[in-house]
Amino acid sequence: MSTPGAAAAAASTFVPAPPAGQAPPPPPNPLKRKYDEVISALGEAPVKKSSRGRRAPLETKSQLDKLLSMARFFPRGVNPFLDLGLAMTLGSTTRWGAASSLPSGNPVATSTNAAAPISDLDTKYIEAFNSMLAISPDSAEILRELYKNDDQWARILAKFRDAAAGARQGDTNGLKHKLKYLPSDSTMPIVPAIQDSESKSDRGINHPMLRDAIIPWSLRLVINAPAPTETETEEDAEEPEAVRALNALLFTGKLLNGKPALTAGRFPSCFYGDGQYDPLAPEVGLLRSLFLLRVLRHIWTTPSSAMDGATKLKQISNARAHGQLIITPPMIAYGCCQARTMLSTSEWKRKDGKYNYERLFDAVVELFKNPAGAWTIETLAWYQKGVFGACGTTGADNSDSEDEDSEISVIAARSSASSDS
């Protein structure tokens, strides 16, 4: 016996049978609805920087917002130095096959020939695309439909590039005046004081406190060596090694042995925990500084949580926006690049003079190449706890080439020796 409620429910879902001889109407296509929503949104004004208060968690975003959230994640959690458009096109071509025609002038048109082998660089782009797509797998089908249409693909590539650049620039601008993150003791001021101006000319190696932070420990120990005593020879007293090392840095940018003083493999001393540096074991204390931890918190759990950590993960945080609650090596490497940019005289660049930020990014990621290694496990756990723990969530340029006594070279040699034993 049916009830009035059951009858009403049946009536509301009743679909009349089609006339005899006529095929039933096709069922609604969810993918087409999502695709049409994105196409409609693409016709609107260019992407604008969203206010922090309007940042929505990934699960509540519109279809276009979900796509652009992946774009904003790309520099923060994948690689800020790769060409996002090329990664998208090469990754899509590899995943879904060649589209009707690739964007004009795109180098991927030749590198994806079925008969041509995939290069290591191509593989890097493909892996980057897959890493980006992993934060929103449901968006893959929309990207695939956009990829089939040259005009729409060109439009979404432009949107992605703008969104990624805006996210990276927003992080850089937000961190620019946060030098209070540098001293481990939060009550210690920056001395001499630095004004919150657009110019960064008062930073870098010309500022004594920032200089100590930005130079490698091996040089810092020499420059800050105690002054010679009265018992030392007059010649030594006139020009102690500390003075010669400082002059070499300031006037030539080199060490006393003629090697570049600031290279991607000679990590800034501010990347180490306070006083933790052993030239024979340079991995000890590396990346364990409160400075880096605060930068990562600023980026992922909001600036207000940078100093003391977040006790609750806010909806407006990038972690919520990207659905990313697990610290990864690229996230740490991105934070390292942003941290050093804060201290330098230049704005964000791929290269600051002869200092190569892309190589710094790659060098930091390379430190984690052994996922089962004790250093990797302990360092990732330290960041996981420090950033999210309290929230209850789980070219041919050889000027920056590495030398045998740089930190990255020593660490690589020790890691290799450990693996062989």
Tab-separated table of C-alpha atoms in Angstrom:
chain	number	residue	atom	x	y	z
A	1	MET	CA	0.000	0.000	0.000
A	2	SER	CA	1.499	3.311	-1.066
A	3	THR	CA	1.552	6.392	1.128
A	4	PRO	CA	0.792	9.975	0.010
A	5	GLY	CA	4.505	10.806	0.421
A	6	ALA	CA	5.565	7.897	-1.763
A	7	ALA	CA	3.048	8.884	-4.414
A	8	ALA	CA	4.343	12.442	-4.443
A	9	ALA	CA	7.946	11.242	-4.766
A	10	ALA	CA	7.000	8.951	-7.631
A	11	ALA	CA	5.195	11.776	-9.407
A	12	SER	CA	8.181	14.097	-9.042
A	13	THR	CA	10.539	11.574	-10.667
A	14	PHE	CA	8.102	10.340	-13.327
A	15	VAL	CA	9.478	10.654	-16.851
A	16	PRO	CA	6.851	10.121	-19.571
A	17	ALA	CA	7.663	7.451	-22.124
A	18	PRO	CA	8.553	8.780	-25.571
A	19	PRO	CA	6.002	8.330	-28.378
A	20	ALA	CA	6.110	4.986	-30.124
A	21	GLY	CA	9.018	4.692	-32.480
A	22	GLN	CA	10.923	7.651	-30.987
A	23	ALA	CA	14.196	7.168	-29.092
A	24	PRO	CA	14.301	8.368	-25.483
A	25	PRO	CA	16.122	11.675	-24.856
A	26	PRO	CA	19.784	11.285	-23.870
A	27	PRO	CA	20.530	11.610	-20.159
A	28	PRO	CA	22.065	14.884	-18.938
A	29	ASN	CA	25.829	15.085	-19.513
A	30	PRO	CA	27.570	16.382	-16.346
A	31	LEU	CA	30.834	16.879	-18.230
A	32	LYS	CA	29.174	19.064	-20.843
A	33	ARG	CA	27.557	21.152	-18.119
A	34	LYS	CA	30.930	21.691	-16.418
A	35	TYR	CA	32.600	22.432	-19.755
A	36	ASP	CA	29.939	24.972	-20.688
A	37	GLU	CA	30.373	26.621	-17.285
A	38	VAL	CA	34.098	27.021	-17.853
A	39	ILE	CA	33.640	28.310	-21.417
A	40	SER	CA	31.123	30.848	-20.159
A	41	ALA	CA	33.505	31.983	-17.405
A	42	LEU	CA	36.388	32.265	-19.859
A	43	GLY	CA	34.409	34.891	-21.691
A	44	GLU	CA	34.408	37.156	-18.668
A	45	ALA	CA	37.006	39.714	-17.603
A	46	PRO	CA	40.648	38.609	-17.069
A	47	VAL	CA	41.582	36.889	-13.837
A	48	LYS	CA	41.742	39.329	-10.944
A	49	LYS	CA	43.651	38.947	-7.725
A	50	SER	CA	41.126	37.686	-5.235
A	51	SER	CA	40.981	39.282	-1.813
A	52	ARG	CA	42.258	37.063	0.981
A	53	GLY	CA	38.849	36.953	2.650
A	54	ARG	CA	37.166	35.536	-0.430
A	55	ARG	CA	39.533	32.638	-0.948
A	56	ALA	CA	37.416	29.489	-0.991
A	57	PRO	CA	38.423	25.918	-0.175
A	58	LEU	CA	38.940	23.767	-3.240
A	59	GLU	CA	35.776	21.732	-2.778
A	60	THR	CA	33.513	24.824	-2.971
A	61	LYS	CA	35.101	26.486	-6.000
A	62	SER	CA	33.484	26.914	-9.400
A	63	GLN	CA	34.856	24.822	-12.257
A	64	LEU	CA	37.074	27.651	-13.514
A	65	ASP	CA	38.247	28.427	-9.976
A	66	LYS	CA	39.253	24.800	-9.502
A	67	LEU	CA	41.304	24.946	-12.686
A	68	LEU	CA	42.985	28.204	-11.709
A	69	SER	CA	43.680	26.893	-8.205
A	70	MET	CA	45.892	24.294	-9.872
A	71	ALA	CA	47.644	27.118	-11.710
A	72	ARG	CA	48.292	28.985	-8.455
A	73	PHE	CA	49.556	25.782	-6.881
A	74	PHE	CA	52.059	25.261	-9.700
A	75	PRO	CA	54.735	27.748	-8.496
A	76	ARG	CA	54.073	27.039	-4.807
A	77	GLY	CA	54.007	23.257	-4.885
A	78	VAL	CA	55.426	22.093	-8.225
A	79	ASN	CA	58.096	24.358	-9.753
A	80	PRO	CA	58.128	28.176	-10.007
A	81	PHE	CA	60.700	28.168	-12.821
A	82	LEU	CA	59.098	25.829	-15.361
A	83	ASP	CA	57.001	27.187	-18.216
A	84	LEU	CA	53.480	26.335	-17.058
A	85	GLY	CA	51.977	26.547	-20.543
A	86	LEU	CA	54.553	24.162	-21.951
A	87	ALA	CA	54.028	21.764	-19.041
A	88	MET	CA	50.275	21.791	-19.667
A	89	THR	CA	50.564	21.217	-23.399
A	90	LEU	CA	53.265	18.560	-23.192
A	91	GLY	CA	51.527	16.830	-20.299
A	92	SER	CA	48.182	16.883	-22.096
A	93	THR	CA	49.708	15.619	-25.336
A	94	THR	CA	51.344	12.748	-23.496
A	95	ARG	CA	48.179	11.901	-21.589
A	96	TRP	CA	45.551	12.377	-24.313
A	97	GLY	CA	47.426	12.329	-27.616
A	98	ALA	CA	48.034	15.142	-30.075
A	99	ALA	CA	45.252	17.682	-30.427
A	100	SER	CA	43.991	18.765	-33.853
A	101	SER	CA	46.802	21.304	-33.952
A	102	LEU	CA	49.205	22.516	-31.297
A	103	PRO	CA	49.575	26.215	-30.452
A	104	SER	CA	51.575	28.006	-33.123
A	105	GLY	CA	55.293	28.190	-32.419
A	106	ASN	CA	55.133	25.867	-29.407
A	107	PRO	CA	58.358	23.786	-29.209
A	108	VAL	CA	56.343	20.848	-27.935
A	109	ALA	CA	55.099	20.366	-31.511
A	110	THR	CA	58.380	18.705	-32.411
A	111	SER	CA	59.319	17.157	-29.077
A	112	THR	CA	56.106	15.119	-28.903
A	113	ASN	CA	56.508	13.415	-32.262
A	114	ALA	CA	55.564	9.784	-31.705
A	115	ALA	CA	58.845	8.627	-33.265
A	116	ALA	CA	60.999	10.932	-31.133
A	117	PRO	CA	62.252	9.814	-27.719
A	118	ILE	CA	61.085	11.767	-24.677
A	119	SER	CA	63.957	13.781	-23.234
A	120	ASP	CA	64.716	14.237	-19.560
A	121	LEU	CA	63.429	17.813	-19.829
A	122	ASP	CA	60.199	16.595	-21.424
A	123	THR	CA	59.812	14.106	-18.566
A	124	LYS	CA	60.288	16.935	-16.067
A	125	TYR	CA	57.451	18.897	-17.693
A	126	ILE	CA	55.187	15.855	-17.815
A	127	GLU	CA	55.794	15.079	-14.137
A	128	ALA	CA	55.128	18.718	-13.275
A	129	PHE	CA	51.795	18.605	-15.103
A	130	ASN	CA	50.796	15.415	-13.309
A	131	SER	CA	51.774	16.891	-9.925
A	132	MET	CA	49.632	19.937	-10.609
A	133	LEU	CA	46.699	17.827	-11.744
A	134	ALA	CA	46.916	15.672	-8.611
A	135	ILE	CA	45.414	18.390	-6.381
A	136	SER	CA	42.192	18.346	-8.422
A	137	PRO	CA	41.856	15.053	-10.349
A	138	ASP	CA	38.214	15.781	-11.174
A	139	SER	CA	39.372	18.708	-13.320
A	140	ALA	CA	41.249	16.428	-15.721
A	141	GLU	CA	38.175	15.734	-17.833
A	142	ILE	CA	37.502	19.469	-18.232
A	143	LEU	CA	41.095	20.132	-19.260
A	144	ARG	CA	40.831	17.310	-21.774
A	145	GLU	CA	37.787	18.892	-23.403
A	146	LEU	CA	39.488	22.300	-23.483
A	147	TYR	CA	42.589	20.698	-24.975
A	148	LYS	CA	40.555	19.410	-27.934
A	149	ASN	CA	39.686	22.983	-28.941
A	150	ASP	CA	42.637	25.115	-30.023
A	151	ASP	CA	40.935	28.430	-29.300
A	152	GLN	CA	39.748	27.446	-25.819
A	153	TRP	CA	43.115	25.849	-25.034
A	154	ALA	CA	44.945	29.069	-25.867
A	155	ARG	CA	42.557	30.989	-23.616
A	156	ILE	CA	42.928	28.641	-20.669
A	157	LEU	CA	46.732	28.644	-21.056
A	158	ALA	CA	46.722	32.437	-20.799
A	159	LYS	CA	44.505	32.273	-17.708
A	160	PHE	CA	46.755	29.656	-16.105
A	161	ARG	CA	49.903	31.676	-16.736
A	162	ASP	CA	48.342	34.842	-15.286
A	163	ALA	CA	47.042	33.015	-12.220
A	164	ALA	CA	50.392	31.306	-11.527
A	165	ALA	CA	52.343	34.541	-11.945
A	166	GLY	CA	49.897	36.372	-9.696
A	167	ALA	CA	50.212	33.754	-6.954
A	168	ARG	CA	54.013	33.840	-6.995
A	169	GLN	CA	54.094	37.634	-7.098
A	170	GLY	CA	51.576	37.838	-4.279
A	171	ASP	CA	53.767	35.620	-2.079
A	172	THR	CA	56.873	37.675	-2.892
A	173	ASN	CA	55.155	40.980	-2.147
A	174	GLY	CA	53.627	39.633	1.054
A	175	LEU	CA	57.000	38.439	2.348
A	176	LYS	CA	58.973	41.501	1.265
A	177	HIS	CA	58.501	43.413	4.515
A	178	LYS	CA	58.532	40.431	6.889
A	179	LEU	CA	62.177	40.576	7.924
A	180	LYS	CA	60.994	40.069	11.493
A	181	TYR	CA	60.844	36.377	10.550
A	182	LEU	CA	64.660	36.244	10.386
A	183	PRO	CA	65.863	36.437	14.032
A	184	SER	CA	65.145	33.264	15.977
A	185	ASP	CA	64.456	35.479	18.999
A	186	SER	CA	61.254	37.265	17.944
A	187	THR	CA	62.107	40.204	20.245
A	188	MET	CA	65.379	40.923	18.442
A	189	PRO	CA	65.108	43.807	15.928
A	190	ILE	CA	66.856	44.049	12.584
A	191	VAL	CA	69.921	46.233	13.156
A	192	PRO	CA	70.465	48.604	11.405
A	193	ALA	CA	66.733	49.090	10.893
A	194	ILE	CA	65.328	48.627	7.386
A	195	GLN	CA	62.430	50.755	6.224
A	196	ASP	CA	59.380	49.212	4.577
A	197	SER	CA	59.988	50.881	1.231
A	198	GLU	CA	59.728	49.625	-2.307
A	199	SER	CA	63.511	49.778	-2.680
A	200	LYS	CA	65.600	46.857	-1.421
A	201	SER	CA	68.947	48.585	-1.858
A	202	ASP	CA	69.589	48.441	1.897
A	203	ARG	CA	69.595	44.625	1.959
A	204	GLY	CA	71.964	41.904	0.846
A	205	ILE	CA	75.637	41.632	1.752
A	206	ASN	CA	75.953	45.366	2.512
A	207	HIS	CA	73.727	44.978	5.589
A	208	PRO	CA	75.746	43.260	8.354
A	209	MET	CA	72.855	41.296	9.868
A	210	LEU	CA	71.409	40.202	6.537
A	211	ARG	CA	74.901	39.476	5.242
A	212	ASP	CA	75.461	36.954	8.019
A	213	ALA	CA	72.175	35.307	7.069
A	214	ILE	CA	72.698	35.204	3.317
A	215	ILE	CA	76.317	34.018	3.113
A	216	PRO	CA	77.235	30.353	3.645
A	217	TRP	CA	78.432	29.218	7.060
A	218	SER	CA	81.897	28.412	5.750
A	219	LEU	CA	82.396	32.094	4.878
A	220	ARG	CA	80.529	33.429	7.884
A	221	LEU	CA	82.898	31.652	10.262
A	222	VAL	CA	85.890	33.284	8.581
A	223	ILE	CA	84.458	36.793	8.389
A	224	ASN	CA	83.329	36.743	12.018
A	225	ALA	CA	86.538	35.214	13.364
A	226	PRO	CA	87.930	36.935	16.486
A	227	ALA	CA	90.338	39.810	15.907
A	228	PRO	CA	94.046	38.923	16.166
A	229	THR	CA	95.647	39.222	19.575
A	230	GLU	CA	98.593	41.455	20.434
A	231	THR	CA	100.945	38.472	20.422
A	232	GLU	CA	100.393	37.857	16.719
A	233	THR	CA	102.772	39.318	14.153
A	234	GLU	CA	102.343	42.870	12.942
A	235	GLU	CA	101.766	41.669	9.390
A	236	ASP	CA	98.934	39.381	10.451
A	237	ALA	CA	97.417	42.137	12.571
A	238	GLU	CA	97.362	44.594	9.662
A	239	GLU	CA	95.271	42.363	7.435
A	240	PRO	CA	93.648	39.458	9.263
A	241	GLU	CA	91.934	36.766	7.258
A	242	ALA	CA	88.512	37.977	8.365
A	243	VAL	CA	89.121	41.406	6.827
A	244	ARG	CA	90.514	39.957	3.611
A	245	ALA	CA	87.556	37.569	3.334
A	246	LEU	CA	85.040	40.368	3.882
A	247	ASN	CA	86.721	42.608	1.306
A	248	ALA	CA	86.829	39.763	-1.202
A	249	LEU	CA	83.104	39.208	-0.715
A	250	LEU	CA	82.133	42.891	-0.905
A	251	PHE	CA	84.356	43.894	-3.835
A	252	THR	CA	84.640	40.728	-5.925
A	253	GLY	CA	81.834	38.443	-4.705
A	254	LYS	CA	84.390	35.666	-4.280
A	255	LEU	CA	86.048	33.627	-1.570
A	256	LEU	CA	89.747	34.027	-0.803
A	257	ASN	CA	90.476	31.021	-3.012
A	258	GLY	CA	88.851	32.786	-5.956
A	259	LYS	CA	85.674	30.684	-6.044
A	260	PRO	CA	82.261	32.386	-6.163
A	261	ALA	CA	81.100	33.103	-2.613
A	262	LEU	CA	77.373	32.867	-3.268
A	263	THR	CA	76.264	29.835	-5.251
A	264	ALA	CA	73.160	27.672	-5.114
A	265	GLY	CA	75.126	24.805	-3.582
A	266	ARG	CA	76.568	26.954	-0.807
A	267	PHE	CA	73.381	27.299	1.189
A	268	PRO	CA	72.740	30.535	3.110
A	269	SER	CA	73.587	30.166	6.781
A	270	CYS	CA	69.990	31.189	7.606
A	271	PHE	CA	68.893	27.826	6.187
A	272	TYR	CA	70.445	26.127	9.229
A	273	GLY	CA	69.183	25.878	12.755
A	274	ASP	CA	70.965	28.298	15.102
A	275	GLY	CA	74.659	27.487	15.292
A	276	GLN	CA	74.198	24.116	13.598
A	277	TYR	CA	76.913	23.730	11.006
A	278	ASP	CA	79.588	21.088	10.626
A	279	PRO	CA	81.605	21.293	7.374
A	280	LEU	CA	82.181	17.545	7.556
A	281	ALA	CA	78.455	16.836	8.018
A	282	PRO	CA	76.700	19.803	6.373
A	283	GLU	CA	73.322	18.056	6.352
A	284	VAL	CA	73.073	18.384	10.151
A	285	GLY	CA	70.731	21.274	10.932
A	286	LEU	CA	70.194	22.070	7.253
A	287	LEU	CA	66.701	23.489	6.505
A	288	ARG	CA	65.869	23.423	10.233
A	289	SER	CA	65.748	27.196	10.755
A	290	LEU	CA	62.819	29.022	12.280
A	291	PHE	CA	63.206	31.554	9.484
A	292	LEU	CA	62.327	29.009	6.795
A	293	LEU	CA	59.573	27.545	8.946
A	294	ARG	CA	57.986	30.986	9.334
A	295	VAL	CA	58.175	31.594	5.588
A	296	LEU	CA	56.408	28.274	4.915
A	297	ARG	CA	53.726	29.128	7.469
A	298	HIS	CA	53.264	32.562	5.884
A	299	ILE	CA	52.684	30.988	2.487
A	300	TRP	CA	50.505	28.045	3.529
A	301	THR	CA	48.702	28.863	6.807
A	302	THR	CA	48.406	32.694	6.494
A	303	PRO	CA	50.847	35.445	7.539
A	304	SER	CA	49.188	35.833	10.940
A	305	SER	CA	50.325	32.305	11.840
A	306	ALA	CA	53.946	32.737	10.718
A	307	MET	CA	55.558	33.472	14.070
A	308	ASP	CA	53.759	31.057	16.376
A	309	GLY	CA	52.044	28.594	14.052
A	310	ALA	CA	48.353	28.079	13.380
A	311	THR	CA	46.152	26.306	15.905
A	312	LYS	CA	43.345	26.140	13.367
A	313	LEU	CA	43.641	26.025	9.606
A	314	LYS	CA	41.665	28.975	8.278
A	315	GLN	CA	39.445	28.718	5.230
A	316	ILE	CA	41.347	31.619	3.653
A	317	SER	CA	44.694	29.814	3.758
A	318	ASN	CA	46.470	28.575	0.644
A	319	ALA	CA	46.520	25.114	2.206
A	320	ARG	CA	42.706	25.089	2.127
A	321	ALA	CA	42.546	26.764	-1.266
A	322	HIS	CA	44.759	24.094	-2.826
A	323	GLY	CA	43.632	21.189	-0.681
A	324	GLN	CA	47.290	20.667	0.235
A	325	LEU	CA	47.938	19.699	3.856
A	326	ILE	CA	51.110	17.633	3.399
A	327	ILE	CA	54.533	19.288	3.155
A	328	THR	CA	56.534	18.212	0.093
A	329	PRO	CA	60.121	18.926	-1.061
A	330	PRO	CA	59.018	21.379	-3.826
A	331	MET	CA	57.049	23.360	-1.243
A	332	ILE	CA	60.165	23.645	0.921
A	333	ALA	CA	62.351	24.541	-2.069
A	334	TYR	CA	59.910	27.281	-3.098
A	335	GLY	CA	60.005	28.651	0.448
A	336	CYS	CA	63.816	28.675	0.327
A	337	CYS	CA	63.784	30.745	-2.874
A	338	GLN	CA	61.265	33.187	-1.420
A	339	ALA	CA	63.254	33.429	1.839
A	340	ARG	CA	66.507	34.304	0.097
A	341	THR	CA	64.729	36.802	-2.152
A	342	MET	CA	63.521	38.596	1.005
A	343	LEU	CA	67.114	39.145	2.109
A	344	SER	CA	68.598	40.140	-1.245
A	345	THR	CA	68.687	43.516	-2.971
A	346	SER	CA	66.762	42.235	-5.983
A	347	GLU	CA	63.153	41.255	-6.526
A	348	TRP	CA	62.185	37.717	-7.568
A	349	LYS	CA	64.308	36.606	-10.511
A	350	ARG	CA	65.503	33.394	-12.046
A	351	LYS	CA	69.030	34.716	-11.477
A	352	ASP	CA	70.308	37.410	-9.114
A	353	GLY	CA	73.564	38.369	-10.777
A	354	LYS	CA	75.464	35.082	-10.858
A	355	TYR	CA	73.286	33.505	-8.189
A	356	ASN	CA	70.934	31.027	-9.831
A	357	TYR	CA	67.616	30.573	-8.002
A	358	GLU	CA	66.489	27.797	-10.305
A	359	ARG	CA	69.568	25.824	-9.300
A	360	LEU	CA	68.832	26.559	-5.654
A	361	PHE	CA	65.313	25.158	-6.110
A	362	ASP	CA	66.646	22.031	-7.819
A	363	ALA	CA	69.402	21.620	-5.200
A	364	VAL	CA	66.912	21.685	-2.318
A	365	VAL	CA	64.594	19.192	-4.038
A	366	GLU	CA	67.613	16.975	-4.735
A	367	LEU	CA	68.352	16.812	-1.007
A	368	PHE	CA	65.169	14.739	-0.635
A	369	LYS	CA	65.956	12.310	-3.462
A	370	ASN	CA	66.148	9.372	-1.062
A	371	PRO	CA	62.608	9.146	0.361
A	372	ALA	CA	63.633	6.412	2.797
A	373	GLY	CA	66.661	8.300	4.084
A	374	ALA	CA	66.718	9.354	7.729
A	375	TRP	CA	67.438	13.006	6.881
A	376	THR	CA	64.533	13.154	4.419
A	377	ILE	CA	62.067	11.553	6.806
A	378	GLU	CA	63.107	13.666	9.784
A	379	THR	CA	63.175	16.950	7.859
A	380	LEU	CA	59.762	16.441	6.244
A	381	ALA	CA	58.320	15.442	9.624
A	382	TRP	CA	59.816	18.577	11.206
A	383	TYR	CA	58.117	20.811	8.627
A	384	GLN	CA	54.873	18.861	8.753
A	385	LYS	CA	54.678	19.360	12.493
A	386	GLY	CA	55.910	22.951	12.360
A	387	VAL	CA	53.551	24.102	9.608
A	388	PHE	CA	50.441	21.956	10.039
A	389	GLY	CA	51.003	19.981	13.248
A	390	ALA	CA	49.196	22.350	15.591
A	391	CYS	CA	46.231	22.442	13.186
A	392	GLY	CA	45.574	18.733	13.619
A	393	THR	CA	46.238	18.006	9.914
A	394	THR	CA	48.492	15.756	8.559
A	395	GLY	CA	71.759	26.706	-19.394
A	396	ALA	CA	75.395	26.518	-20.325
A	397	ASP	CA	76.257	29.167	-17.779
A	398	ASN	CA	78.905	27.691	-15.519
A	399	SER	CA	79.369	30.716	-13.266
A	400	ASP	CA	77.316	28.931	-10.611
A	401	SER	CA	78.830	25.482	-11.109
A	402	GLU	CA	79.483	23.503	-7.970
A	403	ASP	CA	82.876	22.839	-6.457
A	404	GLU	CA	83.986	19.866	-4.430
A	405	ASP	CA	83.753	21.606	-1.045
A	406	SER	CA	80.325	23.202	-1.382
A	407	GLU	CA	77.635	21.970	0.983
A	408	ILE	CA	75.580	20.309	-1.740
A	409	SER	CA	78.666	18.459	-3.054
A	410	VAL	CA	79.685	17.208	0.399
A	411	ILE	CA	76.121	16.100	1.187
A	412	ALA	CA	75.867	14.251	-2.143
A	413	ALA	CA	79.185	12.496	-1.532
A	414	ARG	CA	78.200	11.485	2.002
A	415	SER	CA	74.813	10.257	0.778
A	416	SER	CA	76.452	8.186	-1.949
A	417	ALA	CA	78.976	6.709	0.478
A	418	SER	CA	76.192	5.843	2.900
A	419	SER	CA	74.201	4.091	0.163
A	420	ASP	CA	77.226	2.042	-0.928
A	421	SER	CA	78.088	0.852	2.568
